Amino acid sequence: MSACEHGTGGFKDEDDKRLESLGYVPSLKREFGNFATISFAFSIMVRTFILPPETVPPPPILQGLCSSVATTFNTPLLLGGPSSATWCWILGATLCLTLGKSFPAHCSVPIIAFPTCGGIYTATAHLVPKRRRPIVGWVFGWVNILGHIAGLSSTEFGLSRMIWAAVVVAKDGEYEITSGKVVGLFAALLIFHGILNCPPTRYLATFTKGFVFINLGTTAIITIVLLATTGRHNMHSASYVFGSKGIVNQTNGWDDVLAFLFGLLSVSWTITGFDSTANISEEVKRAAYAAPVAIVVAVIGTGLLGWLLNIVLVLCSGPLENLPGASGSAFLQACDEFFRILHGSQMKSDHDLAHGQGLGVIPLAFFVCQSALQACSRTIYAFSRDHGLPDKGYFGYVSKWTHTPLRAIWLTTIFSILPGFLDFASPVAANAIFSLTAVVLDISFIIPIALRRIFQDHPDVQFTPGPFYLGDGLFGWAVNLSCIVWTLFTSVIFSLPTYLPVTKNTMNYASVITGGIVLLATIGYFVDGYRYYHGPPLTRHDDITLAVGEASGEKASVGSKDENKMMS
């Protein structure tokens, strides 16, 4: 396929020209339009992660905006009080917007100026001097990939739990859920999502368009019905929702201010995955415009609707001393009447109610896993294409039949299954791996922003501003510094155990595991990686060209000069 076939209307577009200037041959079809890209950003940005078992009362693990709030609502409400849930959400969402604006070249980071599947990995490597590019690209690439794999594995594991919970409801509670059943279904779901990611991109784009309606529609319905089914006399006062009456420290030892700030965890768990939209840039039409717009629209929409939902939940949540209730979830207790209406007489008890909620949000989790696997597989494809994996570019191939990176899709699927098997040995160990996702991804978002400022005057750094670049003035610096300080601050909060005293079950292992991954990646580079990895190409004259796998009937986007000469 010629490169010109990838552009709109049969002509090579600017993004494909930019790809060629970087040394890549456009191999993926640009089938994601503006709406499909926005829908993708909404779905991937509002995923949540399995929490350590005693960090908060363990509710079902959910997906989508309303279900992300459902999963994390216990944290601000039961640590800092109702006001923490209200104010920390909007504070966190506003500061997340500075990250959303800085991240995709909307202000300064040229991720969309490098419209490749490598996304944040490619941009980060280009923002340092050439001699440092290999080590930075290697460590950052491995850390980012492992963070995405842990996130995908966590969300899929939660979906497995929800489906089995629905079975419990259908069996009137007379059904035993074992680790084997949860892990088995978890693996089957990942394989199924791997299959769904194999068709041509145009089918993936069509499928993705429906995500935003289900996500936001469910949130709107729950908000409206919750207000309609809660009597005015049962609603809390404004002081409880917004004022000092709603500040209640329940951390068993932490300072009141820190307990209040634990509420930031909820919005930080929810609004994440900024780079996933950049990771599908080679499949997005007019990516330099569509991708950054989609990210910012998704952050604003998720922030505002999430804040409204949090306010309504606090308003209708009932007495604080009765929460989280028998269901183990304050969200479920607040939505008691809604879910009884939704599921009818089948909801006979609070225990059934807690499990039955999954029936309403399983589709949300399913769609998010679909998007997460697509984004992660494109990053692995790009990293292999740049010879970052010890596979000689084997996973950097695109099928000539589907024009999708099938090998990378199935490598992502297989590696995402592995963390789930830890549940057999120790649920605490499995949750520890899952918990690293938020810290790893959030820190990875600010690294290219910081590098852009540190090396902005270095002659080796060829920075190409995106169409929404805000310049090097005071406003651009203020936005960048705000998001960096905010992310570092929340990373510290992420790394603290939320309850005292600290035990092996309440210990927060996220920082330890993150540090271990960075250390191992660095050691791996100096032991062997430096032999074959030299960073992503900077221009078409770098050691990157096209290689075609004749024996397999597939084609690679990049290869070495020697491979190209042999084929000639």
Coordinates of C-alpha atoms in Angstrom, one line a residue:
M1 CA 0.0 0.0 0.0
S2 CA 1.4 3.4 -0.9
A3 CA 1.6 6.1 1.7
C4 CA -0.8 8.3 -0.2
E5 CA -3.7 5.9 0.4
H6 CA -3.7 6.8 4.1
G7 CA -4.6 10.4 3.6
T8 CA -8.1 11.9 3.4
G9 CA -9.6 11.7 -0.1
G10 CA -6.7 9.5 -1.4
F11 CA -4.1 12.2 -0.8
K12 CA -1.2 12.0 1.6
D13 CA -2.1 14.2 4.6
E14 CA 0.2 16.2 6.8
D15 CA 0.4 13.6 9.5
D16 CA 1.7 11.0 7.0
K17 CA 4.2 13.4 5.6
R18 CA 5.4 14.0 9.2
L19 CA 5.7 10.3 9.7
E20 CA 7.8 9.9 6.6
S21 CA 10.1 12.8 7.7
L22 CA 10.7 10.8 10.9
G23 CA 11.7 7.7 8.9
Y24 CA 8.5 5.8 9.2
V25 CA 6.3 4.4 6.3
P26 CA 2.6 4.9 7.1
S27 CA 1.2 1.4 7.6
L28 CA -2.0 1.9 9.6
K29 CA -5.2 3.3 8.1
R30 CA -6.6 6.5 9.4
E31 CA -10.2 5.6 10.1
F32 CA -10.8 7.4 13.5
G33 CA -12.7 10.6 12.8
N34 CA -13.3 13.4 15.3
F35 CA -16.2 11.8 17.0
A36 CA -14.7 8.3 17.3
T37 CA -11.5 9.9 18.7
I38 CA -13.5 11.8 21.3
S39 CA -15.4 8.7 22.2
F40 CA -12.2 6.8 22.6
A41 CA -10.7 9.5 24.8
F42 CA -13.8 9.4 27.1
S43 CA -13.7 5.6 27.4
I44 CA -10.0 5.3 28.1
M45 CA -9.7 8.2 30.5
V46 CA -12.3 7.1 33.0
R47 CA -11.0 3.7 34.0
T48 CA -10.3 2.7 37.5
F49 CA -8.0 0.2 39.2
I50 CA -8.3 -2.6 41.7
L51 CA -7.4 -1.2 45.1
P52 CA -5.5 -3.0 47.9
P53 CA -8.1 -5.0 49.8
E54 CA -8.1 -2.9 53.0
T55 CA -7.3 0.5 51.6
V56 CA -11.0 1.2 51.4
P57 CA -14.1 -1.1 51.9
P58 CA -13.8 -3.2 48.8
P59 CA -16.7 -2.5 46.4
P60 CA -17.1 -4.1 43.0
I61 CA -14.5 -2.9 40.5
L62 CA -16.2 -0.8 37.9
Q63 CA -15.6 1.1 34.7
G64 CA -16.9 4.2 32.9
L65 CA -17.5 7.6 34.5
C66 CA -20.3 6.6 36.8
S67 CA -18.7 3.3 37.6
S68 CA -15.3 4.9 38.2
V69 CA -16.9 7.2 40.7
A70 CA -18.7 4.2 42.2
T71 CA -15.4 2.4 42.7
T72 CA -13.6 5.4 44.3
F73 CA -16.4 7.2 46.1
N74 CA -15.6 5.4 49.4
T75 CA -12.1 6.9 49.5
P76 CA -12.9 10.6 49.9
L77 CA -16.2 10.1 51.8
L78 CA -14.8 7.6 54.4
L79 CA -11.4 9.2 54.8
G80 CA -11.9 13.0 54.6
G81 CA -15.7 13.3 54.8
P82 CA -18.4 14.5 52.4
S83 CA -16.8 17.9 51.7
S84 CA -13.6 16.1 50.6
A85 CA -15.6 14.2 48.0
T86 CA -17.2 17.4 46.7
W87 CA -14.2 19.8 46.7
C88 CA -11.3 17.5 45.9
W89 CA -13.1 16.3 42.8
I90 CA -13.4 19.7 41.2
L91 CA -10.0 20.8 42.4
G92 CA -8.4 17.6 41.0
A93 CA -10.3 17.9 37.7
T94 CA -9.2 21.5 37.2
L95 CA -5.6 20.6 37.8
C96 CA -5.9 17.5 35.6
L97 CA -7.0 19.9 32.8
T98 CA -3.7 21.7 33.0
L99 CA -2.1 18.3 32.4
G100 CA -4.5 17.5 29.7
K101 CA -3.7 20.8 28.0
S102 CA 0.1 20.4 28.4
F103 CA 0.3 16.8 27.5
P104 CA -0.7 16.5 23.8
A105 CA 1.2 19.5 22.4
H106 CA -1.8 21.5 23.3
C107 CA 0.6 23.8 25.1
S108 CA 4.2 22.6 24.8
V109 CA 4.8 18.8 24.5
P110 CA 5.1 17.8 20.8
I111 CA 3.4 14.4 21.0
I112 CA 1.1 15.2 18.2
A113 CA 4.1 16.8 16.3
F114 CA 5.3 13.1 16.4
P115 CA 2.0 11.4 15.2
T116 CA 3.2 7.9 15.8
C117 CA 1.8 5.0 17.7
G118 CA 4.7 5.5 20.1
G119 CA 2.9 8.6 21.4
I120 CA 4.4 9.8 24.7
Y121 CA 7.3 7.3 24.4
T122 CA 8.4 8.8 21.0
A123 CA 8.0 12.4 22.1
T124 CA 9.9 11.9 25.3
A125 CA 12.9 10.4 23.5
H126 CA 12.9 13.3 21.0
L127 CA 13.0 15.9 23.8
V128 CA 16.4 15.1 25.1
P129 CA 19.9 15.5 23.5
K130 CA 20.7 12.8 20.9
R131 CA 23.3 11.0 23.1
R132 CA 20.7 10.6 25.9
R133 CA 17.9 9.5 23.6
P134 CA 18.6 5.7 23.8
I135 CA 18.6 5.4 27.6
V136 CA 15.6 7.8 28.0
G137 CA 13.6 6.1 25.3
W138 CA 14.4 2.6 26.6
V139 CA 13.6 3.2 30.3
F140 CA 10.5 5.4 29.5
G141 CA 9.2 2.9 26.9
W142 CA 9.4 -0.1 29.2
V143 CA 7.9 1.7 32.2
N144 CA 5.1 3.1 30.2
I145 CA 4.3 -0.2 28.5
L146 CA 4.3 -2.1 31.9
G147 CA 2.0 0.6 33.4
H148 CA -0.5 0.2 30.6
I149 CA -0.4 -3.6 30.8
A150 CA -1.0 -3.4 34.6
G151 CA -3.9 -1.1 34.0
L152 CA -5.5 -3.3 31.3
S153 CA -5.0 -6.4 33.5
S154 CA -6.6 -4.6 36.4
T155 CA -9.6 -3.4 34.6
E156 CA -10.2 -6.8 32.9
F157 CA -9.8 -8.5 36.3
G158 CA -12.5 -6.2 37.7
L159 CA -14.8 -7.0 34.8
S160 CA -14.4 -10.8 35.5
R161 CA -15.4 -10.1 39.1
M162 CA -18.5 -8.2 38.0
I163 CA -19.7 -10.9 35.7
W164 CA -19.4 -13.5 38.4
A165 CA -21.2 -11.2 40.8
A166 CA -24.1 -11.1 38.3
V167 CA -24.1 -14.9 38.3
V168 CA -24.4 -14.8 42.1
V169 CA -27.5 -12.6 41.7
A170 CA -29.0 -15.0 39.2
K171 CA -28.5 -17.9 41.5
D172 CA -30.0 -16.0 44.5
G173 CA -26.7 -16.0 46.3
E174 CA -26.3 -19.7 46.2
Y175 CA -23.1 -19.8 44.1
E176 CA -19.5 -19.9 45.2
I177 CA -16.9 -17.7 43.4
T178 CA -13.4 -19.1 43.5
S179 CA -10.1 -17.6 42.4
G180 CA -10.0 -20.2 39.6
K181 CA -13.3 -19.0 38.2
V182 CA -12.3 -15.4 38.4
V183 CA -8.9 -15.8 36.8
G184 CA -10.2 -18.2 34.2
L185 CA -12.9 -15.8 33.1
F186 CA -10.4 -12.9 33.3
A187 CA -8.1 -14.8 30.8
A188 CA -11.0 -15.6 28.5
L189 CA -12.1 -12.0 28.4
L190 CA -8.7 -10.8 27.5
I191 CA -8.5 -13.3 24.7
F192 CA -11.9 -12.2 23.5
H193 CA -10.9 -8.6 23.5
G194 CA -7.7 -9.6 21.6
I195 CA -9.9 -11.1 19.0
L196 CA -12.1 -7.9 18.9
N197 CA -9.0 -5.8 18.3
C198 CA -8.0 -7.8 15.2
P199 CA -10.4 -6.5 12.5
P200 CA -9.5 -3.6 10.3
T201 CA -9.4 -0.1 11.9
R202 CA -12.6 1.1 10.3
Y203 CA -14.6 -1.5 12.3
L204 CA -12.8 -0.5 15.5
A205 CA -13.6 3.1 14.8
T206 CA -17.3 2.3 14.3
F207 CA -17.4 0.1 17.4
T208 CA -15.8 2.9 19.5
K209 CA -18.4 5.6 18.5
G210 CA -20.9 4.0 20.8
F211 CA -18.7 4.2 23.9
V212 CA -19.4 7.8 24.8
F213 CA -23.2 7.4 24.7
I214 CA -23.1 4.5 27.1
N215 CA -20.6 6.2 29.4
L216 CA -22.3 9.5 29.7
G217 CA -25.8 8.3 29.3
T218 CA -25.5 6.0 32.2
T219 CA -24.1 8.8 34.4
A220 CA -26.9 11.2 33.4
I221 CA -29.6 8.6 34.1
I222 CA -28.3 7.7 37.5
T223 CA -28.0 11.4 38.5
I224 CA -31.5 12.2 37.4
V225 CA -33.1 9.1 38.9
L226 CA -31.2 9.5 42.2
L227 CA -32.5 13.1 42.6
A228 CA -36.0 12.0 41.7
T229 CA -36.2 9.0 44.1
T230 CA -34.7 10.8 47.1
G231 CA -37.1 12.8 49.2
R232 CA -36.2 16.4 50.0
H233 CA -36.4 15.7 53.7
N234 CA -33.7 12.9 53.2
M235 CA -31.2 15.2 51.5
H236 CA -28.3 16.8 53.3
S237 CA -27.8 20.5 53.9
A238 CA -25.4 22.7 51.9
S239 CA -23.0 22.8 54.9
Y240 CA -22.8 19.0 54.9
V241 CA -22.1 18.9 51.1
F242 CA -19.8 21.9 50.8
G243 CA -19.0 23.2 54.3
S244 CA -17.2 22.4 57.5
K245 CA -19.9 20.1 58.7
G246 CA -18.8 17.7 55.9
I247 CA -15.1 17.5 57.0
V248 CA -14.8 14.3 59.0
N249 CA -11.4 12.6 59.5
Q250 CA -11.8 8.8 59.6
T251 CA -8.2 7.8 58.9
N252 CA -7.4 6.6 62.4
G253 CA -4.3 8.8 62.8
W254 CA -3.6 11.0 59.8
D255 CA -3.8 14.8 60.1
D256 CA -7.2 16.4 59.2
V257 CA -5.7 18.2 56.2
L258 CA -4.1 15.1 54.8
A259 CA -7.3 13.1 55.4
F260 CA -9.2 15.8 53.4
L261 CA -6.6 15.6 50.6
F262 CA -7.0 11.9 50.3
G263 CA -10.1 12.8 48.4
L264 CA -7.8 13.7 45.4
L265 CA -7.3 10.0 44.9
S266 CA -10.8 9.6 43.5
V267 CA -10.4 12.0 40.6
S268 CA -6.8 11.0 40.0
W269 CA -7.9 7.3 39.7
T270 CA -10.6 8.3 37.3
I271 CA -9.2 11.0 35.0
T272 CA -6.1 9.3 33.6
G273 CA -4.8 7.6 30.4
F274 CA -4.1 10.8 28.6
D275 CA -1.5 9.2 26.4
S276 CA -3.8 6.4 25.1
T277 CA -5.4 8.8 22.6
A278 CA -1.9 9.8 21.4
N279 CA -1.0 6.1 21.0
I280 CA -3.6 5.7 18.2
S281 CA -2.4 8.8 16.4
E282 CA -1.4 6.8 13.3
E283 CA -5.1 5.7 13.0
V284 CA -6.6 9.2 13.5
K285 CA -7.6 11.5 10.7
R286 CA -5.9 14.9 11.1
A287 CA -4.3 13.7 14.4
A288 CA -2.6 17.0 15.1
Y289 CA -6.1 18.5 15.7
A290 CA -8.4 15.6 16.5
A291 CA -6.2 14.0 19.3
P292 CA -5.5 17.0 21.5
V293 CA -9.1 18.3 21.1
A294 CA -10.4 14.8 22.1
I295 CA -8.2 14.8 25.2
V296 CA -9.2 18.2 26.4
V297 CA -13.0 17.6 25.7
A298 CA -12.8 14.3 27.6
V299 CA -11.1 15.9 30.6
I300 CA -13.6 18.8 30.8
G301 CA -16.6 16.5 30.2
T302 CA -15.4 13.9 32.8
G303 CA -14.5 16.6 35.3
L304 CA -17.9 18.5 35.2
L305 CA -20.2 15.5 35.0
G306 CA -18.1 13.7 37.7
W307 CA -18.4 16.7 40.0
L308 CA -22.2 16.8 39.5
L309 CA -22.4 13.1 40.2
N310 CA -20.3 13.5 43.4
I311 CA -22.5 16.4 44.6
V312 CA -25.7 14.4 44.0
L313 CA -24.2 11.3 45.7
V314 CA -23.2 13.2 48.8
L315 CA -26.6 15.0 48.9
C316 CA -28.5 11.8 48.8
S317 CA -26.1 9.5 50.7
G318 CA -27.9 9.3 54.0
P319 CA -26.3 9.4 57.5
L320 CA -22.5 9.1 57.3
E321 CA -22.5 6.7 60.3
N322 CA -24.4 4.2 58.2
L323 CA -21.9 4.1 55.4
P324 CA -20.7 2.2 53.5
G325 CA -23.4 -0.2 54.8
A326 CA -23.8 -3.9 54.3
S327 CA -23.0 -3.6 50.6
G328 CA -19.5 -2.3 51.4
S329 CA -20.1 0.6 49.0
A330 CA -21.3 4.1 49.9
F331 CA -22.3 4.6 46.2
L332 CA -24.6 1.6 46.3
Q333 CA -26.2 2.7 49.5
A334 CA -26.9 6.1 48.0
C335 CA -28.2 4.5 44.8
D336 CA -30.3 1.9 46.7
E337 CA -33.6 2.9 45.2
F338 CA -32.3 3.4 41.7
F339 CA -30.8 -0.1 41.5
R340 CA -34.0 -1.6 43.0
I341 CA -36.0 0.0 40.2
L342 CA -33.4 -1.1 37.7
H343 CA -33.3 -4.7 38.7
G344 CA -36.8 -5.1 40.2
S345 CA -37.7 -7.7 42.7
Q346 CA -34.5 -9.6 42.1
M347 CA -32.8 -7.2 44.5
K348 CA -33.9 -8.7 47.8
S349 CA -31.1 -7.6 50.1
D350 CA -28.2 -5.1 50.4
H351 CA -25.8 -8.0 49.5
D352 CA -27.7 -8.7 46.3
L353 CA -27.8 -5.0 45.6
A354 CA -24.0 -4.7 45.9
H355 CA -23.5 -7.5 43.4
G356 CA -26.4 -6.6 41.2
Q357 CA -25.0 -3.2 40.4
G358 CA -22.6 -4.9 38.0
L359 CA -25.5 -5.8 35.7
G360 CA -25.9 -2.2 34.9
V361 CA -22.2 -1.3 34.3
I362 CA -20.7 -4.5 32.8
P363 CA -21.0 -3.0 29.3
L364 CA -19.0 0.1 30.5
A365 CA -16.2 -2.1 31.7
F366 CA -16.2 -4.2 28.6
F367 CA -15.8 -1.2 26.3
V368 CA -13.0 0.4 28.4
C369 CA -11.0 -2.9 28.2
Q370 CA -11.5 -2.9 24.4
S371 CA -10.0 0.6 24.1
A372 CA -7.2 -0.1 26.7
L373 CA -6.0 -3.1 24.7
Q374 CA -5.9 -1.2 21.5
A375 CA -3.9 1.6 23.0
C376 CA -1.4 -0.6 24.7
S377 CA -0.8 -2.8 21.7
R378 CA 0.0 0.2 19.5
T379 CA 2.7 1.3 22.0
I380 CA 4.2 -2.2 22.0
Y381 CA 4.1 -2.2 18.2
A382 CA 5.9 1.2 18.1
F383 CA 8.5 0.1 20.6
S384 CA 9.3 -3.1 18.7
R385 CA 9.4 -1.1 15.5
D386 CA 12.2 1.0 17.0
H387 CA 13.9 -2.2 18.2
G388 CA 13.2 -1.6 21.8
L389 CA 12.2 -5.2 22.3
P390 CA 14.7 -8.1 22.0
D391 CA 12.7 -9.4 19.1
K392 CA 14.5 -7.9 16.1
G393 CA 11.3 -6.0 15.2
Y394 CA 9.1 -9.1 15.1
F395 CA 6.2 -7.4 16.9
G396 CA 6.6 -4.2 14.8
Y397 CA 4.7 -5.8 11.9
V398 CA 1.4 -4.9 10.4
S399 CA -0.8 -7.5 8.8
K400 CA -1.4 -7.0 5.1
W401 CA -4.9 -8.3 5.5
T402 CA -6.2 -6.2 8.4
H403 CA -3.6 -3.4 8.4
T404 CA -3.4 -3.7 12.2
P405 CA -0.4 -4.9 14.3
L406 CA -1.7 -8.4 15.0
R407 CA 1.5 -9.7 16.6
A408 CA 1.6 -6.7 19.1
I409 CA -2.1 -7.2 19.9
W410 CA -1.6 -10.8 20.9
L411 CA 1.7 -10.1 22.8
T412 CA -0.3 -7.4 24.8
T413 CA -3.1 -10.0 25.4
I414 CA -0.7 -12.7 26.7
F415 CA 1.3 -10.4 28.9
S416 CA -1.8 -8.8 30.4
I417 CA -3.0 -12.3 31.5
L418 CA 0.1 -13.0 33.6
P419 CA -0.6 -10.6 36.5
G420 CA -3.9 -12.2 37.1
F421 CA -2.3 -15.5 38.0
L422 CA -0.8 -13.8 41.1
D423 CA -4.3 -14.0 42.6
F424 CA -3.7 -17.7 43.1
A425 CA -0.7 -17.1 45.3
S426 CA -1.7 -13.9 47.0
P427 CA -4.5 -11.3 46.3
V428 CA -2.4 -8.7 48.0
A429 CA 0.5 -9.4 45.5
A430 CA -1.9 -9.1 42.6
N431 CA -3.4 -5.8 43.9
A432 CA 0.1 -4.5 44.5
I433 CA 1.0 -5.0 40.8
F434 CA -2.4 -3.5 39.7
S435 CA -1.9 -0.4 42.0
L436 CA 1.3 0.8 40.2
T437 CA -0.7 1.8 37.2
A438 CA -1.9 5.2 38.4
V439 CA 1.5 6.3 39.7
V440 CA 3.4 5.1 36.7
L441 CA 1.1 6.6 34.1
D442 CA 0.7 10.0 35.9
I443 CA 4.4 10.5 36.3
S444 CA 5.0 9.4 32.7
F445 CA 2.7 12.2 31.6
I446 CA 4.8 15.0 33.1
I447 CA 8.2 13.7 32.1
P448 CA 8.0 15.0 28.5
I449 CA 6.6 18.3 29.7
A450 CA 9.5 18.8 32.1
L451 CA 12.1 17.7 29.5
R452 CA 10.6 20.1 26.9
R453 CA 11.4 23.0 29.3
I454 CA 14.8 21.7 30.5
F455 CA 16.2 21.1 27.0
Q456 CA 14.2 23.7 25.0
D457 CA 17.4 25.5 23.9
H458 CA 19.6 22.5 23.3
P459 CA 20.7 22.3 19.6
D460 CA 20.0 18.5 19.5
V461 CA 16.3 18.9 20.4
Q462 CA 14.3 19.5 17.3
F463 CA 11.0 20.7 18.7
T464 CA 8.1 21.2 16.3
P465 CA 5.1 23.0 17.9
G466 CA 1.7 21.5 17.4
P467 CA -1.2 23.6 16.2
F468 CA -2.4 24.5 19.7
Y469 CA 1.0 25.5 21.0
L470 CA 0.7 28.3 23.6
G471 CA 4.3 29.5 23.3
D472 CA 7.0 30.1 25.8
G473 CA 5.4 32.9 27.6
L474 CA 4.1 33.2 31.1
F475 CA 0.8 31.4 30.5
G476 CA 2.5 28.3 28.9
W477 CA 5.0 28.1 31.8
A478 CA 2.3 28.5 34.4
V479 CA 0.2 25.7 32.9
N480 CA 3.2 23.4 32.6
L481 CA 4.5 24.1 36.1
S482 CA 1.0 23.6 37.6
C483 CA 0.5 20.2 36.1
I484 CA 4.0 19.1 37.1
V485 CA 3.6 20.2 40.7
W486 CA 0.1 18.7 40.8
T487 CA 1.2 15.4 39.5
L488 CA 4.2 15.1 41.9
F489 CA 1.9 16.0 44.8
T490 CA -0.7 13.4 43.9
S491 CA 2.0 10.8 43.4
V492 CA 3.0 11.3 47.0
I493 CA -0.6 11.0 48.1
F494 CA -0.9 7.8 45.9
S495 CA 2.1 6.3 47.7
L496 CA 0.8 6.8 51.3
P497 CA -1.1 4.2 53.1
T498 CA -4.6 5.6 53.7
Y499 CA -5.1 3.9 57.1
L500 CA -3.0 3.7 60.2
P501 CA -1.5 1.5 61.6
V502 CA 0.3 0.1 58.6
T503 CA 0.0 -3.6 58.1
K504 CA 1.0 -5.9 55.2
N505 CA -2.6 -5.5 53.9
T506 CA -2.9 -1.8 54.3
M507 CA 0.7 -1.0 53.1
N508 CA 0.8 0.9 49.8
Y509 CA 3.3 -0.9 47.5
A510 CA 2.9 1.4 44.5
S511 CA 6.0 3.5 45.0
V512 CA 8.2 0.4 45.8
I513 CA 7.1 -1.4 42.6
T514 CA 7.4 1.7 40.5
G515 CA 10.9 2.3 41.7
G516 CA 11.8 -1.4 41.1
I517 CA 10.5 -1.2 37.5
V518 CA 12.6 1.9 36.8
L519 CA 15.7 0.2 38.3
L520 CA 15.3 -3.0 36.4
A521 CA 14.7 -1.2 33.1
T522 CA 17.8 0.9 33.6
I523 CA 19.9 -2.2 34.4
G524 CA 18.4 -4.0 31.4
Y525 CA 19.6 -1.2 29.1
F526 CA 23.2 -1.3 30.3
V527 CA 23.3 -5.1 30.4
D528 CA 21.9 -5.8 26.9
G529 CA 19.6 -3.1 25.5
Y530 CA 22.3 -0.7 24.4
R531 CA 23.5 -3.3 21.9
Y532 CA 20.4 -3.1 19.7
Y533 CA 18.3 -0.1 20.8
H534 CA 19.3 3.4 19.7
G535 CA 16.1 5.3 20.3
P536 CA 13.3 6.3 17.9
P537 CA 14.5 7.9 14.6
L538 CA 14.8 11.7 14.4
T539 CA 14.8 12.0 10.6
R540 CA 14.3 9.8 7.5
H541 CA 18.1 9.6 7.4
D542 CA 18.4 7.8 10.7
D543 CA 19.0 4.1 10.7
I544 CA 15.3 3.3 10.1
T545 CA 13.8 2.1 6.8
L546 CA 11.1 -0.2 5.6
A547 CA 11.4 -4.0 5.9
V548 CA 9.0 -6.5 4.5
G549 CA 8.4 -10.0 5.9
E550 CA 8.0 -11.9 2.7
A551 CA 7.9 -15.3 4.4
S552 CA 5.1 -14.3 6.8
G553 CA 3.1 -12.3 4.3
E554 CA 3.2 -9.3 6.6
K555 CA 5.0 -5.9 6.5
A556 CA 7.0 -3.9 9.0
S557 CA 6.9 -0.2 9.3
V558 CA 10.6 0.1 10.0
G559 CA 13.8 -2.0 9.7
S560 CA 17.5 -1.5 9.4
K561 CA 19.5 -0.2 6.4
D562 CA 21.1 -3.7 6.0
E563 CA 17.7 -5.3 5.7
N564 CA 16.7 -2.8 3.1
K565 CA 19.8 -3.4 1.0
M566 CA 19.3 -7.2 1.2
M567 CA 15.8 -6.8 -0.1
S568 CA 16.9 -4.5 -2.9

